[in-house]
CSV table of C-alpha atoms in Angstrom, one decimal:
chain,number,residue,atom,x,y,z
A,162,UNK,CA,-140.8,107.8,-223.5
A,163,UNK,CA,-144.0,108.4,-225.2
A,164,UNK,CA,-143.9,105.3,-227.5
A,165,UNK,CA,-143.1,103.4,-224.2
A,166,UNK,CA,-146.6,105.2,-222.8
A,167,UNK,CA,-148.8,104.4,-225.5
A,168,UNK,CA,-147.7,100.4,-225.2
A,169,UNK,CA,-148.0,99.5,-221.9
A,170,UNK,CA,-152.1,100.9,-222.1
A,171,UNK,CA,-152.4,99.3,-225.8
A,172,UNK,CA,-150.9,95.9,-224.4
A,173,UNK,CA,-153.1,96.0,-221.1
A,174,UNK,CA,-156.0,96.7,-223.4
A,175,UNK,CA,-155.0,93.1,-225.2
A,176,UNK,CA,-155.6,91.5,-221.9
A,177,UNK,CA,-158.8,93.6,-221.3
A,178,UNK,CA,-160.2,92.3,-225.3
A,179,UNK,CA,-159.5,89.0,-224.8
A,180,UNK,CA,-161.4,88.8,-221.5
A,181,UNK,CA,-164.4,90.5,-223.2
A,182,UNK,CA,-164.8,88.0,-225.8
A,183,UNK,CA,-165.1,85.5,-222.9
A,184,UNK,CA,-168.2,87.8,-221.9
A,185,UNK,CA,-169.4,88.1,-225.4
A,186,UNK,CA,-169.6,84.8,-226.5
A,187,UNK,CA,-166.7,85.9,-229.9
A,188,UNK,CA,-164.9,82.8,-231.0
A,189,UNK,CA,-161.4,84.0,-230.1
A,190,UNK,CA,-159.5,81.9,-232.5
A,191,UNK,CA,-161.4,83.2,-235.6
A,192,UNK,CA,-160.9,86.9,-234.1
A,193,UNK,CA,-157.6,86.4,-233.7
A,194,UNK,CA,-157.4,85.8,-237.7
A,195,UNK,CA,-159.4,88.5,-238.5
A,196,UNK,CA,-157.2,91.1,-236.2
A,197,UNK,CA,-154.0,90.1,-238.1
A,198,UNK,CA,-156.0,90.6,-241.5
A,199,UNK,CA,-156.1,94.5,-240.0
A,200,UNK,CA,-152.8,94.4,-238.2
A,201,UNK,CA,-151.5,94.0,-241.7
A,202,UNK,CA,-153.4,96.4,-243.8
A,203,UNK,CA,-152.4,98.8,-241.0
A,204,UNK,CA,-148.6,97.9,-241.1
A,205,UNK,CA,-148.4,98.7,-245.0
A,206,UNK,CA,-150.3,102.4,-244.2
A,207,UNK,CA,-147.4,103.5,-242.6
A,208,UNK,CA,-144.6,101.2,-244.0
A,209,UNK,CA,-142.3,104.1,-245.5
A,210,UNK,CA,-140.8,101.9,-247.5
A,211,UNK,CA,-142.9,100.0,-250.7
A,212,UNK,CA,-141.4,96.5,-251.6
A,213,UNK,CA,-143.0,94.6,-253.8
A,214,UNK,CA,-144.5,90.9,-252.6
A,215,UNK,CA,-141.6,89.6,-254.4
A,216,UNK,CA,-139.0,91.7,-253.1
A,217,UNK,CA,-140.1,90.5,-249.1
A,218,UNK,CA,-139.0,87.5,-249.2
A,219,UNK,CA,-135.4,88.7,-250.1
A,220,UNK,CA,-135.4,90.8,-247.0
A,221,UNK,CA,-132.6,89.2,-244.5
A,222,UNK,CA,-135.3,89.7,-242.0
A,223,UNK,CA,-137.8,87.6,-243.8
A,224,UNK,CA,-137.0,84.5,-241.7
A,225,UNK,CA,-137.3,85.8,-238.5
A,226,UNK,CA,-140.2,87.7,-239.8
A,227,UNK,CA,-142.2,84.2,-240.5
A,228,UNK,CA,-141.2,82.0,-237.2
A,229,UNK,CA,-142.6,85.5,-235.6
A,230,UNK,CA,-146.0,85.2,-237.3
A,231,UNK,CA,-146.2,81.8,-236.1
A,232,UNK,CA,-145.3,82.4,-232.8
A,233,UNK,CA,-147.7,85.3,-232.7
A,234,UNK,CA,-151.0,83.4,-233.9
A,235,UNK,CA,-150.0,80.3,-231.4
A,236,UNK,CA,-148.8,82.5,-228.4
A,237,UNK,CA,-152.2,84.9,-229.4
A,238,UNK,CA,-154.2,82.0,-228.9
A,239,UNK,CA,-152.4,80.9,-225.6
A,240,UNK,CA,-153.0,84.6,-224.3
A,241,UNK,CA,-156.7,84.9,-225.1
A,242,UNK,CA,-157.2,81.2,-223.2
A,243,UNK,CA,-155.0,82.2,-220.5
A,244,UNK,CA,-157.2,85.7,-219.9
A,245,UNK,CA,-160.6,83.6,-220.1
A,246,UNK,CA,-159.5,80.5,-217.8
A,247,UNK,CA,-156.9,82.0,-215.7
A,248,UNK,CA,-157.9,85.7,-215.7
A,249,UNK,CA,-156.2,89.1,-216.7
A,250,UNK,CA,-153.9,89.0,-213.7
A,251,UNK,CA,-152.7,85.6,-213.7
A,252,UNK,CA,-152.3,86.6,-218.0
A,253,UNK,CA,-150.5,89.3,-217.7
A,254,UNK,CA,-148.2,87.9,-215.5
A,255,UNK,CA,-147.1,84.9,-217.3
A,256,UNK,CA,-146.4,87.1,-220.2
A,257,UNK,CA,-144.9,89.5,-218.8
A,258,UNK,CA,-142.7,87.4,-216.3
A,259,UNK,CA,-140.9,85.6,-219.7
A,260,UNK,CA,-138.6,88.7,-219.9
A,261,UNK,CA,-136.4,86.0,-218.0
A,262,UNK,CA,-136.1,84.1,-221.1
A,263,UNK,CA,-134.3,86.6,-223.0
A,264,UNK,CA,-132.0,87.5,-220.4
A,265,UNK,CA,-131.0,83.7,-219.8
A,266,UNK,CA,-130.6,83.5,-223.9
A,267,UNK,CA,-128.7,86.9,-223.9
A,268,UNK,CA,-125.8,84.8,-222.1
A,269,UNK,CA,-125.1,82.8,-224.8
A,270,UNK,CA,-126.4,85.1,-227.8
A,271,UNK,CA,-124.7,88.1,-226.6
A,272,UNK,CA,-122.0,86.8,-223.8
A,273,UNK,CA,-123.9,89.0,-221.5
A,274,UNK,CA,-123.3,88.3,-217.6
A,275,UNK,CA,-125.1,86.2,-215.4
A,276,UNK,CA,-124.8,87.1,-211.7
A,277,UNK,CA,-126.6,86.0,-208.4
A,278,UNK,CA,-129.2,88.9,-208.2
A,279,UNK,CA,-129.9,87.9,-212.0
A,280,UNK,CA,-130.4,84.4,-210.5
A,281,UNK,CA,-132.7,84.9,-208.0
A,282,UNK,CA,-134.6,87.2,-210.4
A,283,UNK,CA,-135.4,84.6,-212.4
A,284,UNK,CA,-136.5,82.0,-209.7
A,285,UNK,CA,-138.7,84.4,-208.6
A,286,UNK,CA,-140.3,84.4,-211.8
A,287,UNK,CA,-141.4,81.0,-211.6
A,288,UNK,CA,-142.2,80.9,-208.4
A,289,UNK,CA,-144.6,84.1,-209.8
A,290,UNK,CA,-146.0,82.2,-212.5
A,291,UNK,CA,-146.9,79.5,-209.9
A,292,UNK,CA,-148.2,81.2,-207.4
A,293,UNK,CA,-150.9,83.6,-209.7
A,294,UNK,CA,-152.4,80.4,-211.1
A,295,UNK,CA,-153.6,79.2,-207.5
A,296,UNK,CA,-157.4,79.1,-206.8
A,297,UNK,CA,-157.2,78.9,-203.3
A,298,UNK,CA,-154.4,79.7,-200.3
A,299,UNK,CA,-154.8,76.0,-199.0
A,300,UNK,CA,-154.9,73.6,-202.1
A,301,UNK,CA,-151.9,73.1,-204.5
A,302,UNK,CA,-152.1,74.5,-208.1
A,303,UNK,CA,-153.1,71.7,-210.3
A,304,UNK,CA,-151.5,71.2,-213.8
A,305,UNK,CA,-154.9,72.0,-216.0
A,306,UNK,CA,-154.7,75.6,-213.9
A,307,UNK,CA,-150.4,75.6,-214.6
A,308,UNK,CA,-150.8,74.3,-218.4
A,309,UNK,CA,-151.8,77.6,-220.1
A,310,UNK,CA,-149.6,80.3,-217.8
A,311,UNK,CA,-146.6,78.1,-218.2
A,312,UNK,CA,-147.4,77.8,-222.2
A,313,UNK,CA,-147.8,81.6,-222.4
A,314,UNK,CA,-144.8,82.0,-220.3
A,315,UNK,CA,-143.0,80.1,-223.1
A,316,UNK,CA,-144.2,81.3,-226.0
A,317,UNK,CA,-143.7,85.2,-224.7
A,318,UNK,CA,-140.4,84.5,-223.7
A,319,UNK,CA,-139.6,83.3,-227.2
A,320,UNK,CA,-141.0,85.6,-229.4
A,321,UNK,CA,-139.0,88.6,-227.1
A,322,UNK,CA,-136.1,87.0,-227.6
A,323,UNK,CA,-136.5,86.9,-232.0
A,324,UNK,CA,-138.0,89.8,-231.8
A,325,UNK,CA,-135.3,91.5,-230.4
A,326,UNK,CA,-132.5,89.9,-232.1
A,327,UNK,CA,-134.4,90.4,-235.6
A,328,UNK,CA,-134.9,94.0,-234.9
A,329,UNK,CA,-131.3,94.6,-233.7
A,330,UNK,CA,-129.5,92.5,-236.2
A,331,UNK,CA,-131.6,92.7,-239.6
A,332,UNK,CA,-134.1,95.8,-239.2
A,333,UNK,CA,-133.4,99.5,-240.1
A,334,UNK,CA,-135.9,102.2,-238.4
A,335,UNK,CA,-137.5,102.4,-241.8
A,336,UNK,CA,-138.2,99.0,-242.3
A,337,UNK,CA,-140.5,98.6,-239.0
A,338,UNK,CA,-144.0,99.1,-240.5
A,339,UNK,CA,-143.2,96.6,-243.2
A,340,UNK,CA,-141.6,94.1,-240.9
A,341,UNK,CA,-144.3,94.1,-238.6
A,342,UNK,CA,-146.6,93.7,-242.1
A,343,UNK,CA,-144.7,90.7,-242.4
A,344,UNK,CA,-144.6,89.1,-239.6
A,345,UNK,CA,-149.2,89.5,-238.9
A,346,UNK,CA,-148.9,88.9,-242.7
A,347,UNK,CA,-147.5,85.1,-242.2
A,348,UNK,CA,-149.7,84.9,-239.0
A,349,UNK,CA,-153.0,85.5,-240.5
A,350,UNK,CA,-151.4,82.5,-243.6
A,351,UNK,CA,-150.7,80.3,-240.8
A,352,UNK,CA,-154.2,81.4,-239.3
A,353,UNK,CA,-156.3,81.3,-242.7
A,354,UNK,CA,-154.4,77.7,-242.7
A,355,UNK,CA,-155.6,76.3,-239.6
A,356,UNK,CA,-159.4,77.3,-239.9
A,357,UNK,CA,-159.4,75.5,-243.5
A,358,UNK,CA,-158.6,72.7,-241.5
A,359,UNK,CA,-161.3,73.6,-239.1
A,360,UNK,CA,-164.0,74.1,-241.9
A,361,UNK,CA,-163.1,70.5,-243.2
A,362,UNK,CA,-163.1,68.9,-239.9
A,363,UNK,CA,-166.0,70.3,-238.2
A,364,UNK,CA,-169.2,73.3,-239.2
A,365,UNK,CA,-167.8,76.8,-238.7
A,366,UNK,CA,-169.8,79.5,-238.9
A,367,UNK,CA,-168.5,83.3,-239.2
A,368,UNK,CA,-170.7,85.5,-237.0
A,369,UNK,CA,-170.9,89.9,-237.3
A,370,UNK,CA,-169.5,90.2,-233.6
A,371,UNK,CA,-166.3,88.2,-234.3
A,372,UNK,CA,-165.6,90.2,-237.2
A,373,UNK,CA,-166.2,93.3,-234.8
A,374,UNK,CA,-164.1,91.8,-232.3
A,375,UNK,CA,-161.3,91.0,-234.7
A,376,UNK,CA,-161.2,94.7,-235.7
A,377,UNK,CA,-161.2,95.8,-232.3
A,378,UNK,CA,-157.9,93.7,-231.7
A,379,UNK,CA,-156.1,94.1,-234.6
A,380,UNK,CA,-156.1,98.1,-234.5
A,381,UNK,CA,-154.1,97.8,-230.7
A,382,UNK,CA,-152.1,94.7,-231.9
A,383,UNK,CA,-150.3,96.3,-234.3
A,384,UNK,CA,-150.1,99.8,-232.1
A,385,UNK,CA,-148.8,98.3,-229.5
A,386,UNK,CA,-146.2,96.4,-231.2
A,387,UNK,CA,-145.2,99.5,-233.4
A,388,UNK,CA,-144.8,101.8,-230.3
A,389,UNK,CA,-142.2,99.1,-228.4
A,390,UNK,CA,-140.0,98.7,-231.4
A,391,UNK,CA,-139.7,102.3,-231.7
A,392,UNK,CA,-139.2,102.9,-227.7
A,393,UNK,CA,-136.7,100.2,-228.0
A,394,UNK,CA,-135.0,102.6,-231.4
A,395,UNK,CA,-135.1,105.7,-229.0
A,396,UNK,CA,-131.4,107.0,-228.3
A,397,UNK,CA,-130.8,107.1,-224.3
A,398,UNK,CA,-133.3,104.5,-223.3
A,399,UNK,CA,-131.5,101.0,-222.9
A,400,UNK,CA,-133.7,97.8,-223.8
A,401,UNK,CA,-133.7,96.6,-219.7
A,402,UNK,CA,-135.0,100.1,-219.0
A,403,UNK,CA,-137.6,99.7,-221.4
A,404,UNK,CA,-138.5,96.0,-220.7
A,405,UNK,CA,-138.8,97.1,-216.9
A,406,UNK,CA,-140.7,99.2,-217.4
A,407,UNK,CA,-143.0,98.0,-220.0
A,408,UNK,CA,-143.5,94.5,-218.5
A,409,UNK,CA,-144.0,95.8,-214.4
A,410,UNK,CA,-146.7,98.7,-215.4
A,411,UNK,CA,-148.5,95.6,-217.7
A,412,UNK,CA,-148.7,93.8,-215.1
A,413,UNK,CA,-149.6,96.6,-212.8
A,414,UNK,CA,-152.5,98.0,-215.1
A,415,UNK,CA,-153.9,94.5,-215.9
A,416,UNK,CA,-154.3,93.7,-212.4
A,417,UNK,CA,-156.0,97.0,-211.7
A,418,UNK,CA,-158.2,96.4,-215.1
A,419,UNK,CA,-159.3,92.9,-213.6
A,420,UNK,CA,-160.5,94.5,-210.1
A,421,UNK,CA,-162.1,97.4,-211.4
A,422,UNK,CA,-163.7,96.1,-214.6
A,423,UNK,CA,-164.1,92.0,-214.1
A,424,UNK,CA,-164.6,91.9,-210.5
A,425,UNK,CA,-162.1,89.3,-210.2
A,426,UNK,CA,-161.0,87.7,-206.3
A,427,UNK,CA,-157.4,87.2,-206.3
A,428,UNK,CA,-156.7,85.0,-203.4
A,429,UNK,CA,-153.5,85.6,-201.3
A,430,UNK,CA,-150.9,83.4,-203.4
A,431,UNK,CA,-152.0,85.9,-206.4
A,432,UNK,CA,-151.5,89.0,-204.2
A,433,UNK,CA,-148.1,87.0,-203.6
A,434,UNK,CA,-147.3,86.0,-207.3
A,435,UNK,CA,-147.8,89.7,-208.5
A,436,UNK,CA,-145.5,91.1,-206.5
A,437,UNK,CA,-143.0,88.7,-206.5
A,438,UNK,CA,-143.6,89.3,-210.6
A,439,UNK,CA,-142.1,92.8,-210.3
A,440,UNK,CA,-139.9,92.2,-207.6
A,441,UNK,CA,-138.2,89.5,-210.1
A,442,UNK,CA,-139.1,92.1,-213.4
A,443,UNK,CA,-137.1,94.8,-211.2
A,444,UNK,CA,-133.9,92.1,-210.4
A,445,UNK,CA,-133.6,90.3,-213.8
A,446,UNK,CA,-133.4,93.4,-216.3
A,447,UNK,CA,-131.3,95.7,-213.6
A,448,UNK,CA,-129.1,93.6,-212.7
């Protein structure tokens, strides 16, 4: 239960960084590079298990391992942009509401049931997502306010779901450090990739506070995934138990984070959308 502890705060904090380099001016993209640079020197500390560069790509988890670090740069991106536009709560709750996605795909991955309760769970989730992106109680949510929630909702849902079936079908307990060193390891070449293109396309200029802020990310990035995978290893916990409880005390703690810290007004829909986001959380996984 401790692992499970130690990532919901490291994951709120995720929210809490991203929103800070909104108020600091850090070019969140380049940050984002830099933390997976860290995320991986951290993963190979404590791999306990020494593979040579040539032996990773053997691994059967190497493919899941790359779409991850993909998914993690792009999703990253779609988080940070999300916290700074949208704001922490309206954040947290898209990426924490895609626990949905999983459970639809665990249908058909793992013949798992689908009942009504599940059902409803699920629409509630949307209507969540929907409802925390409103500016105002009387006007409609407009698509530029919808495009980035609905995005993160997405791309969370979908790296849960490899995650998961990666870690259950190809990963040992031993083999998390250097997993999770793979999969920032392909992020930060897919990362490195994209701001080549950036240099040749446009100026880009490296400043001291987004190498700071790419530090200060990349120490709970890889924390907070290390302590899930091994909450999700513990014996006696079930995976819906820890998803609950992981995804409703994110959202939860974000929110509080946004009111305390960033002074942010959540209008009535919001008030609406987080609780219908753990309401749903609560239905989906426990069903």
């Amino acid at each position: 239960m401790i692992f499970l502890i130690f990532s919901v705060f490291i994951t709120s904090l995720l929210f809490v960084i991203f929103k800070l380099f909104d108020v600091y001016k850090v070019n969140t993209f380049q940050a984002i590079v830099l933390n997976y640079a860290v995320a991986l020197c951290f993963g190979f500390v404590h791999s306990e298990i020494s593979l040579s560069v040539a032996e990773v790509p053997q691994q059967p988890w190497f493919l899941g391992a790359t779409i991850l670090g993909f998914l993690f740069i792009t999703v990253f991106l779609v988080m940070g942009i999300t916290a700074q536009k949208n704001g922490l709560s309206v954040a947290s709750v898209a990426g924490k509401m895609s626990v949905v996605i999983p459970v639809v795909l665990g249908v058909f991955l793992y013949n798992e049931s689908i009942g009504f309760v599940k059902i409803i769970g699920i629409i509630l989730a949307l209507i969540a997502v929907y409802l925390s992106s409103a500016k105002s109680d009387t006007a409609p949510v407009e698509f530029k306010n919808l495009l980035f929630p609905l995005l993160l909702f997405l791309g969370s849902g979908s790296i849960d779901t490899l995650l998961k079936y990666t870690e259950d079908t190809y990963v040992s307990k031993g083999a998390v450090p250097m997993f999770l060193s793979t999969i920032f390891g392909c992020a930060l070449l897919f990362g490195v990739f994209f701001t080549l293109l950036q240099f040749f396309s446009k100026k880009v200029k490296l400043e001291w506070k987004t190498l700071i802020g790419g530090i200060a990310l990349g120490v709970p990035n890889y924390y907070s995934m290390e302590f899930l995978l091994k909450a999700l290893q513990t014996e006696g916990l079930e995976s819906a138990t820890i998803f609950t409880i992981n995804n409703v005390s994110v959202v939860v703690l974000t929110t509080m984070f946004a009111l305390l810290f960033f002074k942010e007004k959540l209008v009535k829909k919001n008030w609406i959308g987080i609780g219908l986001a753990i309401i749903s959380i609560l239905l989906v996984v426990s069903a």
